[in-house]
Structures are given as structure tokens and as C-alpha cells.
Amino acid sequence: MHFTGRTWRPPYEASSLIIQLTSGCTYQKCSFCNLYKDEPFCISPLSEFEADLNEIKTYQPNARRIFITGANPFALSYERLKPYILTVRDYLIKCQSIAMFASIRDIKNKNVRQLKKLRAMGVNGLSIGTESGDDETLALAGKGYTSQDILEQCLKLDEAGIEYYFVYMTGLAGKGGGYRNAINSAKLFSKLNPYFISVDSLTIFPDTKLFDMMKLGKFIPAEEKERIKELQIFIQNLQIRTHLFANSKSNFYPTSAYLPKERDFVISELQYIMDTADEKEMDKYRNSLRSLE
């Protein structure tokens, strides 16, 4: 298999077969991220991609789901992406879905007709690092798009029938900004249909813009209990049926819930943590994180 650079897949794709189409990130301007730092964006030659598919076919001929790696392979235009997707179908005839990371920016270069064609080819399951639905927080995070962009592009995915997943990041708005971030994000997400929402909590690493801002006193991180309160407010105001996962390593207390069915339970569960956990111990946990892998 041809893997270069950092190979990263979401926890929920653990049972998917992994293949590389791109490496690196087309953007690299998010203020909290150093994941693909100094790694140029590259596209695997179709011949390499085909060779990897042939190897997968040898060992897993009945593969049902493929996850394509790279920070955002969906950045490829429809015409550039099409031959790779069709080649998957040539080698893995039982493959039912082809998933990958995508940015809101990557959806803009495809119209609904093209998205519908990709869906018919098997593309289904875009992991979108929205991080927030609040314009002030999106600007601080350097995401390069607005809440209106999220709404417009994801409505295109809804129309095309492509399943997608959101990431929400507590603490990203900084000290005192969690309430605004939670309310505005929940309001926006409730207008859309994310199949599930994965929640991370901001962990500031060196070699990021936020780290430099923090050192200069231009960004004050939210305390841990403020983040949990933010998550409570976010959950309370989500008005859609979805599965929420807040169980990644970045969360001090891992939890998950089907919403709205388990809304009250998970809010009370989080309240118990706020009432019983010590802020210093929570800070100690945050400071012990050296990576999120």
C-alpha cells in the first residue's frame, strides 16, 4: 500500500478499509491545527491508487466501505475525483460506500448535479471539520468560511443525498465565548441534517497560531468546566435527531448520546462532572495531552 506523510482517519471509521488518494492539506490555515504542518498537498497517481485497490481486493474482496485518506481529498474537482471513485467500483464490486474528509470549501467547487453523480458512484460519508457554527469563532479559528457558507454547502449535500458528519469543538471561542458559540452553532446545525456530531475539546499545541496568541495574551483558553457547560448548552439547543459523540481523547469526560431521546440524561451526567470534578485535576489532564492520536 502507498501511504505517505500522516495517515489519519476518524475513530468511527475504524472498521473501514483505508486507502490514500491525497496526502497533506490544501488549506493549512486553521489557527488550532498543526496536524499537516510542512506536509505539501499531493495527489496519488491513479496507477498507485489502482495498485492499492488491487492489493485490497486480494485480501478483502468483499469490502463494503472504503475510507479515503488525506486531510481533504474532496478538494479535488468532480472531474479529477471521478476516475478514482469509478476505479473503486471496478475493483471492489461489493463496496457500498466511499467516505473521506471534506471541508466546506471543498463542496463549493461542485454543483448539486455533480454531487448527485458522486453519490450514485458510492460517495457517502463526508467528515466535515466545521468546528463551530458561530461566525466570530470561525474567524478566530481561521476556517476560511462563514456560518452561511456551512448552511449553503450542506444543503447541497442534503439535496444530493450524501451523508455527512460534523465536528464541534468546545473551548474554541476562548474564555467567555462558549455560550455564544454553543447557541449559534446549535441554531445552525439544527437547520441541517448531520448524521452525527463528533465533539472535541480544544487542546492548544505548539506551532499553532492559537499557541502564539495565547503566549501573547491575545487568546485566553476557556477553563474545563466552562467547556462542559458549553457542551450542555449546545446539546440543550440542538433541535435535530442525531447521535452525538463526545468521547474522543480531547474530552475530559467521554460521553455520547442519541438526541433528543437522551438529552436530559447526558446533560445531568455532565452536570455531575461539573459538581464533583476538581478544576485543577481537569487542567492537569488537558496539559498532559501531547497529541490527539
Tab-separated table of C-alpha atoms in Angstrom:
chain	number	residue	atom	x	y	z
A	1	MET	CA	0.000	0.000	0.000
A	2	HIS	CA	1.206	3.501	-0.843
A	3	PHE	CA	0.975	5.689	2.263
A	4	THR	CA	2.994	8.878	2.586
A	5	GLY	CA	3.000	11.522	5.284
A	6	ARG	CA	0.420	11.420	8.069
A	7	THR	CA	-2.358	8.875	7.735
A	8	TRP	CA	-5.375	9.919	9.788
A	9	ARG	CA	-8.894	8.592	9.987
A	10	PRO	CA	-11.784	9.339	12.380
A	11	PRO	CA	-12.418	6.864	15.232
A	12	TYR	CA	-15.778	5.930	13.731
A	13	GLU	CA	-14.045	4.710	10.543
A	14	ALA	CA	-12.056	2.082	12.464
A	15	SER	CA	-13.698	-0.798	10.617
A	16	SER	CA	-13.348	0.799	7.170
A	17	LEU	CA	-10.584	-0.161	4.782
A	18	ILE	CA	-8.112	2.685	4.306
A	19	ILE	CA	-6.627	3.877	1.028
A	20	GLN	CA	-4.681	7.025	0.201
A	21	LEU	CA	-5.814	9.393	-2.509
A	22	THR	CA	-4.162	12.570	-1.225
A	23	SER	CA	-1.692	13.495	1.473
A	24	GLY	CA	-1.400	16.779	3.304
A	25	CYS	CA	-3.961	19.586	3.411
A	26	THR	CA	-4.883	22.137	0.764
A	27	TYR	CA	-5.519	24.848	3.381
A	28	GLN	CA	-3.255	24.695	6.459
A	29	LYS	CA	-4.562	27.978	7.894
A	30	CYS	CA	-6.672	26.766	10.837
A	31	SER	CA	-5.329	28.535	13.911
A	32	PHE	CA	-5.540	25.478	16.190
A	33	CYS	CA	-4.075	22.825	13.868
A	34	ASN	CA	-0.532	21.633	13.173
A	35	LEU	CA	-1.508	18.161	12.019
A	36	TYR	CA	-0.220	18.539	8.478
A	37	LYS	CA	2.377	21.233	9.130
A	38	ASP	CA	5.109	21.351	6.462
A	39	GLU	CA	3.449	18.498	4.545
A	40	PRO	CA	2.623	19.627	0.998
A	41	PHE	CA	-0.666	18.598	-0.537
A	42	CYS	CA	-0.147	15.778	-3.040
A	43	ILE	CA	-2.445	13.607	-5.141
A	44	SER	CA	-1.650	9.928	-5.586
A	45	PRO	CA	-1.245	8.880	-9.223
A	46	LEU	CA	-4.188	6.839	-10.428
A	47	SER	CA	-1.787	3.954	-11.129
A	48	GLU	CA	-0.749	3.844	-7.436
A	49	PHE	CA	-4.357	4.112	-6.305
A	50	GLU	CA	-5.313	1.262	-8.614
A	51	ALA	CA	-2.423	-0.884	-7.364
A	52	ASP	CA	-3.605	-0.337	-3.772
A	53	LEU	CA	-7.147	-1.302	-4.725
A	54	ASN	CA	-5.812	-4.479	-6.299
A	55	GLU	CA	-4.000	-5.298	-3.050
A	56	ILE	CA	-7.151	-4.654	-1.043
A	57	LYS	CA	-9.085	-6.887	-3.427
A	58	THR	CA	-6.579	-9.679	-2.822
A	59	TYR	CA	-7.136	-9.658	0.944
A	60	GLN	CA	-10.600	-8.123	1.346
A	61	PRO	CA	-12.537	-8.720	-1.887
A	62	ASN	CA	-15.868	-8.227	-0.100
A	63	ALA	CA	-15.008	-4.849	1.421
A	64	ARG	CA	-18.188	-2.836	1.959
A	65	ARG	CA	-16.747	0.544	2.982
A	66	ILE	CA	-13.595	2.418	1.982
A	67	PHE	CA	-12.221	5.471	3.752
A	68	ILE	CA	-10.033	7.644	1.532
A	69	THR	CA	-7.272	9.398	3.450
A	70	GLY	CA	-5.742	12.832	3.202
A	71	ALA	CA	-6.882	15.940	5.074
A	72	ASN	CA	-9.409	16.793	2.390
A	73	PRO	CA	-9.399	14.634	-0.759
A	74	PHE	CA	-12.833	16.072	-1.560
A	75	ALA	CA	-10.921	19.226	-2.585
A	76	LEU	CA	-10.415	17.540	-5.956
A	77	SER	CA	-12.829	18.792	-8.575
A	78	TYR	CA	-15.587	16.486	-9.747
A	79	GLU	CA	-13.689	15.662	-12.933
A	80	ARG	CA	-10.460	14.836	-11.066
A	81	LEU	CA	-12.221	12.806	-8.367
A	82	LYS	CA	-14.469	10.824	-10.710
A	83	PRO	CA	-11.881	8.369	-12.149
A	84	TYR	CA	-10.662	7.406	-8.657
A	85	ILE	CA	-14.181	6.725	-7.436
A	86	LEU	CA	-15.069	4.715	-10.532
A	87	THR	CA	-11.893	2.652	-10.122
A	88	VAL	CA	-13.005	1.675	-6.624
A	89	ARG	CA	-16.163	0.291	-8.179
A	90	ASP	CA	-14.094	-1.644	-10.751
A	91	TYR	CA	-12.069	-3.480	-8.097
A	92	LEU	CA	-14.465	-3.763	-5.162
A	93	ILE	CA	-17.836	-4.632	-6.620
A	94	LYS	CA	-19.442	-5.115	-3.194
A	95	CYS	CA	-18.282	-1.731	-1.868
A	96	GLN	CA	-21.359	0.186	-0.741
A	97	SER	CA	-19.863	3.474	0.451
A	98	ILE	CA	-16.742	5.571	-0.071
A	99	ALA	CA	-16.061	8.030	2.736
A	100	MET	CA	-13.474	10.769	3.244
A	101	PHE	CA	-12.631	14.047	4.964
A	102	ALA	CA	-14.021	17.201	3.378
A	103	SER	CA	-14.060	20.910	4.051
A	104	ILE	CA	-16.921	23.303	3.438
A	105	ARG	CA	-14.561	24.950	0.937
A	106	ASP	CA	-14.311	21.654	-0.985
A	107	ILE	CA	-18.063	21.380	-1.535
A	108	LYS	CA	-18.209	24.823	-3.173
A	109	ASN	CA	-16.484	23.615	-6.333
A	110	LYS	CA	-19.199	21.036	-7.030
A	111	ASN	CA	-22.795	21.669	-8.049
A	112	VAL	CA	-25.743	19.568	-6.904
A	113	ARG	CA	-25.828	17.609	-10.162
A	114	GLN	CA	-22.183	16.581	-9.710
A	115	LEU	CA	-22.784	15.724	-6.048
A	116	LYS	CA	-25.700	13.503	-7.030
A	117	LYS	CA	-23.469	11.713	-9.534
A	118	LEU	CA	-20.809	11.145	-6.875
A	119	ARG	CA	-23.495	9.790	-4.558
A	120	ALA	CA	-24.606	7.384	-7.284
A	121	MET	CA	-20.986	6.227	-7.611
A	122	GLY	CA	-20.874	5.412	-3.896
A	123	VAL	CA	-19.539	8.562	-2.219
A	124	ASN	CA	-21.371	8.704	1.082
A	125	GLY	CA	-19.915	9.748	4.427
A	126	LEU	CA	-18.122	13.110	4.434
A	127	SER	CA	-16.416	14.022	7.707
A	128	ILE	CA	-16.536	17.815	7.864
A	129	GLY	CA	-14.455	19.699	10.423
A	130	THR	CA	-16.877	22.577	10.834
A	131	GLU	CA	-15.657	23.059	14.464
A	132	SER	CA	-18.314	25.770	15.003
A	133	GLY	CA	-21.346	27.460	13.506
A	134	ASP	CA	-20.601	30.841	15.070
A	135	ASP	CA	-19.053	33.441	12.774
A	136	GLU	CA	-16.831	35.018	15.417
A	137	THR	CA	-15.434	31.638	16.413
A	138	LEU	CA	-14.994	30.535	12.807
A	139	ALA	CA	-12.964	33.692	12.147
A	140	LEU	CA	-10.822	33.115	15.251
A	141	ALA	CA	-10.235	29.533	14.128
A	142	GLY	CA	-9.191	30.747	10.672
A	143	LYS	CA	-11.586	28.360	8.956
A	144	GLY	CA	-11.959	30.482	5.832
A	145	TYR	CA	-15.751	30.284	5.661
A	146	THR	CA	-18.829	31.585	7.466
A	147	SER	CA	-21.924	30.050	9.009
A	148	GLN	CA	-23.837	30.971	5.844
A	149	ASP	CA	-21.307	29.012	3.795
A	150	ILE	CA	-21.857	25.966	6.023
A	151	LEU	CA	-25.621	26.270	5.550
A	152	GLU	CA	-25.484	26.690	1.771
A	153	GLN	CA	-22.963	23.922	1.095
A	154	CYS	CA	-24.512	21.323	3.407
A	155	LEU	CA	-27.977	21.969	1.987
A	156	LYS	CA	-26.411	20.902	-1.331
A	157	LEU	CA	-25.296	17.643	0.311
A	158	ASP	CA	-28.798	17.147	1.713
A	159	GLU	CA	-30.276	17.635	-1.750
A	160	ALA	CA	-27.762	15.195	-3.236
A	161	GLY	CA	-28.454	12.600	-0.537
A	162	ILE	CA	-24.848	12.468	0.685
A	163	GLU	CA	-24.474	11.575	4.356
A	164	TYR	CA	-22.166	13.872	6.321
A	165	TYR	CA	-20.810	14.270	9.838
A	166	PHE	CA	-19.916	17.440	11.732
A	167	VAL	CA	-17.185	18.189	14.238
A	168	TYR	CA	-17.893	20.677	17.037
A	169	MET	CA	-15.068	21.959	19.227
A	170	THR	CA	-15.712	23.197	22.759
A	171	GLY	CA	-13.366	25.858	24.066
A	172	LEU	CA	-12.575	27.172	20.585
A	173	ALA	CA	-14.239	30.527	21.279
A	174	GLY	CA	-11.935	31.125	24.242
A	175	LYS	CA	-12.750	32.196	27.780
A	176	GLY	CA	-16.234	33.692	27.985
A	177	GLY	CA	-17.193	32.754	24.424
A	178	GLY	CA	-18.624	29.297	24.967
A	179	TYR	CA	-22.251	30.329	25.451
A	180	ARG	CA	-22.347	32.335	22.211
A	181	ASN	CA	-20.575	29.580	20.300
A	182	ALA	CA	-22.911	26.877	21.597
A	183	ILE	CA	-26.123	28.803	20.910
A	184	ASN	CA	-25.202	29.918	17.388
A	185	SER	CA	-23.716	26.545	16.434
A	186	ALA	CA	-26.757	24.629	17.662
A	187	LYS	CA	-29.040	27.031	15.804
A	188	LEU	CA	-27.144	26.490	12.555
A	189	PHE	CA	-26.689	22.730	12.888
A	190	SER	CA	-30.408	22.379	13.595
A	191	LYS	CA	-31.147	23.673	10.097
A	192	LEU	CA	-29.144	20.804	8.601
A	193	ASN	CA	-29.004	17.015	8.785
A	194	PRO	CA	-25.631	15.787	10.090
A	195	TYR	CA	-25.879	12.047	10.578
A	196	PHE	CA	-23.898	12.517	13.763
A	197	ILE	CA	-21.848	15.173	15.506
A	198	SER	CA	-18.418	14.444	16.933
A	199	VAL	CA	-17.346	16.753	19.771
A	200	ASP	CA	-13.719	17.558	20.529
A	201	SER	CA	-12.349	19.968	23.112
A	202	LEU	CA	-9.687	22.471	22.119
A	203	THR	CA	-6.167	21.399	23.036
A	204	ILE	CA	-3.554	24.001	22.153
A	205	PHE	CA	-0.335	22.589	20.759
A	206	PRO	CA	2.930	24.390	19.915
A	207	ASP	CA	3.465	25.503	16.310
A	208	THR	CA	-0.106	26.774	16.027
A	209	LYS	CA	-1.380	30.322	15.697
A	210	LEU	CA	-3.526	29.942	18.827
A	211	PHE	CA	-0.468	28.877	20.816
A	212	ASP	CA	1.329	32.054	19.775
A	213	MET	CA	-1.750	34.154	20.543
A	214	MET	CA	-2.028	32.542	23.963
A	215	LYS	CA	1.604	33.317	24.761
A	216	LEU	CA	0.991	36.975	23.839
A	217	GLY	CA	-2.171	37.123	25.934
A	218	LYS	CA	-4.345	37.600	22.857
A	219	PHE	CA	-6.210	34.337	23.436
A	220	ILE	CA	-7.310	33.134	26.860
A	221	PRO	CA	-8.333	29.469	26.894
A	222	ALA	CA	-11.656	28.511	28.424
A	223	GLU	CA	-11.438	26.563	31.669
A	224	GLU	CA	-12.522	22.937	31.638
A	225	LYS	CA	-15.818	23.419	33.465
A	226	GLU	CA	-16.723	26.252	31.127
A	227	ARG	CA	-16.226	23.829	28.247
A	228	ILE	CA	-18.538	21.260	29.808
A	229	LYS	CA	-21.134	23.976	30.370
A	230	GLU	CA	-20.732	24.938	26.705
A	231	LEU	CA	-21.386	21.343	25.716
A	232	GLN	CA	-24.511	21.261	27.892
A	233	ILE	CA	-25.846	24.418	26.201
A	234	PHE	CA	-25.014	23.035	22.760
A	235	ILE	CA	-26.868	19.785	23.483
A	236	GLN	CA	-29.807	21.602	25.058
A	237	ASN	CA	-30.304	23.751	21.964
A	238	LEU	CA	-29.832	21.157	19.229
A	239	GLN	CA	-33.226	20.574	17.646
A	240	ILE	CA	-32.476	17.624	15.384
A	241	ARG	CA	-32.294	13.873	15.640
A	242	THR	CA	-28.648	12.943	15.688
A	243	HIS	CA	-26.061	10.882	17.508
A	244	LEU	CA	-23.561	12.952	19.458
A	245	PHE	CA	-20.111	11.563	20.265
A	246	ALA	CA	-18.081	13.479	22.832
A	247	ASN	CA	-15.829	10.552	23.628
A	248	SER	CA	-12.530	11.451	21.984
A	249	LYS	CA	-9.273	11.740	23.913
A	250	SER	CA	-9.621	15.531	23.943
A	251	ASN	CA	-12.704	15.377	26.179
A	252	PHE	CA	-12.009	15.240	29.917
A	253	TYR	CA	-15.165	13.200	30.408
A	254	PRO	CA	-16.110	10.965	27.450
A	255	THR	CA	-19.808	10.594	26.739
A	256	SER	CA	-22.232	10.019	23.884
A	257	ALA	CA	-25.968	10.299	23.384
A	258	TYR	CA	-28.825	9.834	20.951
A	259	LEU	CA	-30.572	13.181	20.671
A	260	PRO	CA	-33.172	14.207	21.595
A	261	LYS	CA	-34.017	10.922	23.351
A	262	GLU	CA	-31.071	11.010	25.788
A	263	ARG	CA	-30.760	14.794	26.063
A	264	ASP	CA	-31.789	15.128	29.711
A	265	PHE	CA	-29.670	12.172	30.781
A	266	VAL	CA	-26.441	13.403	29.204
A	267	ILE	CA	-26.965	16.970	30.458
A	268	SER	CA	-27.407	15.692	34.024
A	269	GLU	CA	-24.390	13.403	33.558
A	270	LEU	CA	-22.261	16.388	32.559
A	271	GLN	CA	-23.639	18.396	35.469
A	272	TYR	CA	-22.487	15.694	37.865
A	273	ILE	CA	-18.953	16.002	36.468
A	274	MET	CA	-19.010	19.766	36.928
A	275	ASP	CA	-20.246	19.363	40.500
A	276	THR	CA	-17.733	16.718	41.535
A	277	ALA	CA	-14.575	17.126	39.430
A	278	ASP	CA	-11.738	19.383	40.540
A	279	GLU	CA	-10.760	22.106	38.041
A	280	LYS	CA	-7.066	21.617	38.810
A	281	GLU	CA	-7.275	17.912	38.020
A	282	MET	CA	-9.097	18.731	34.800
A	283	ASP	CA	-6.372	21.229	33.841
A	284	LYS	CA	-3.770	18.616	34.636
A	285	TYR	CA	-5.425	16.217	32.216
A	286	ARG	CA	-5.517	18.854	29.461
A	287	ASN	CA	-1.864	19.745	29.960
A	288	SER	CA	-0.853	16.081	29.830
A	289	LEU	CA	-2.081	15.688	26.254
A	290	ARG	CA	0.791	15.647	23.793
A	291	SER	CA	-1.243	14.605	20.782
A	292	LEU	CA	-4.778	13.526	19.966
A	293	GLU	CA	-3.761	10.289	18.258
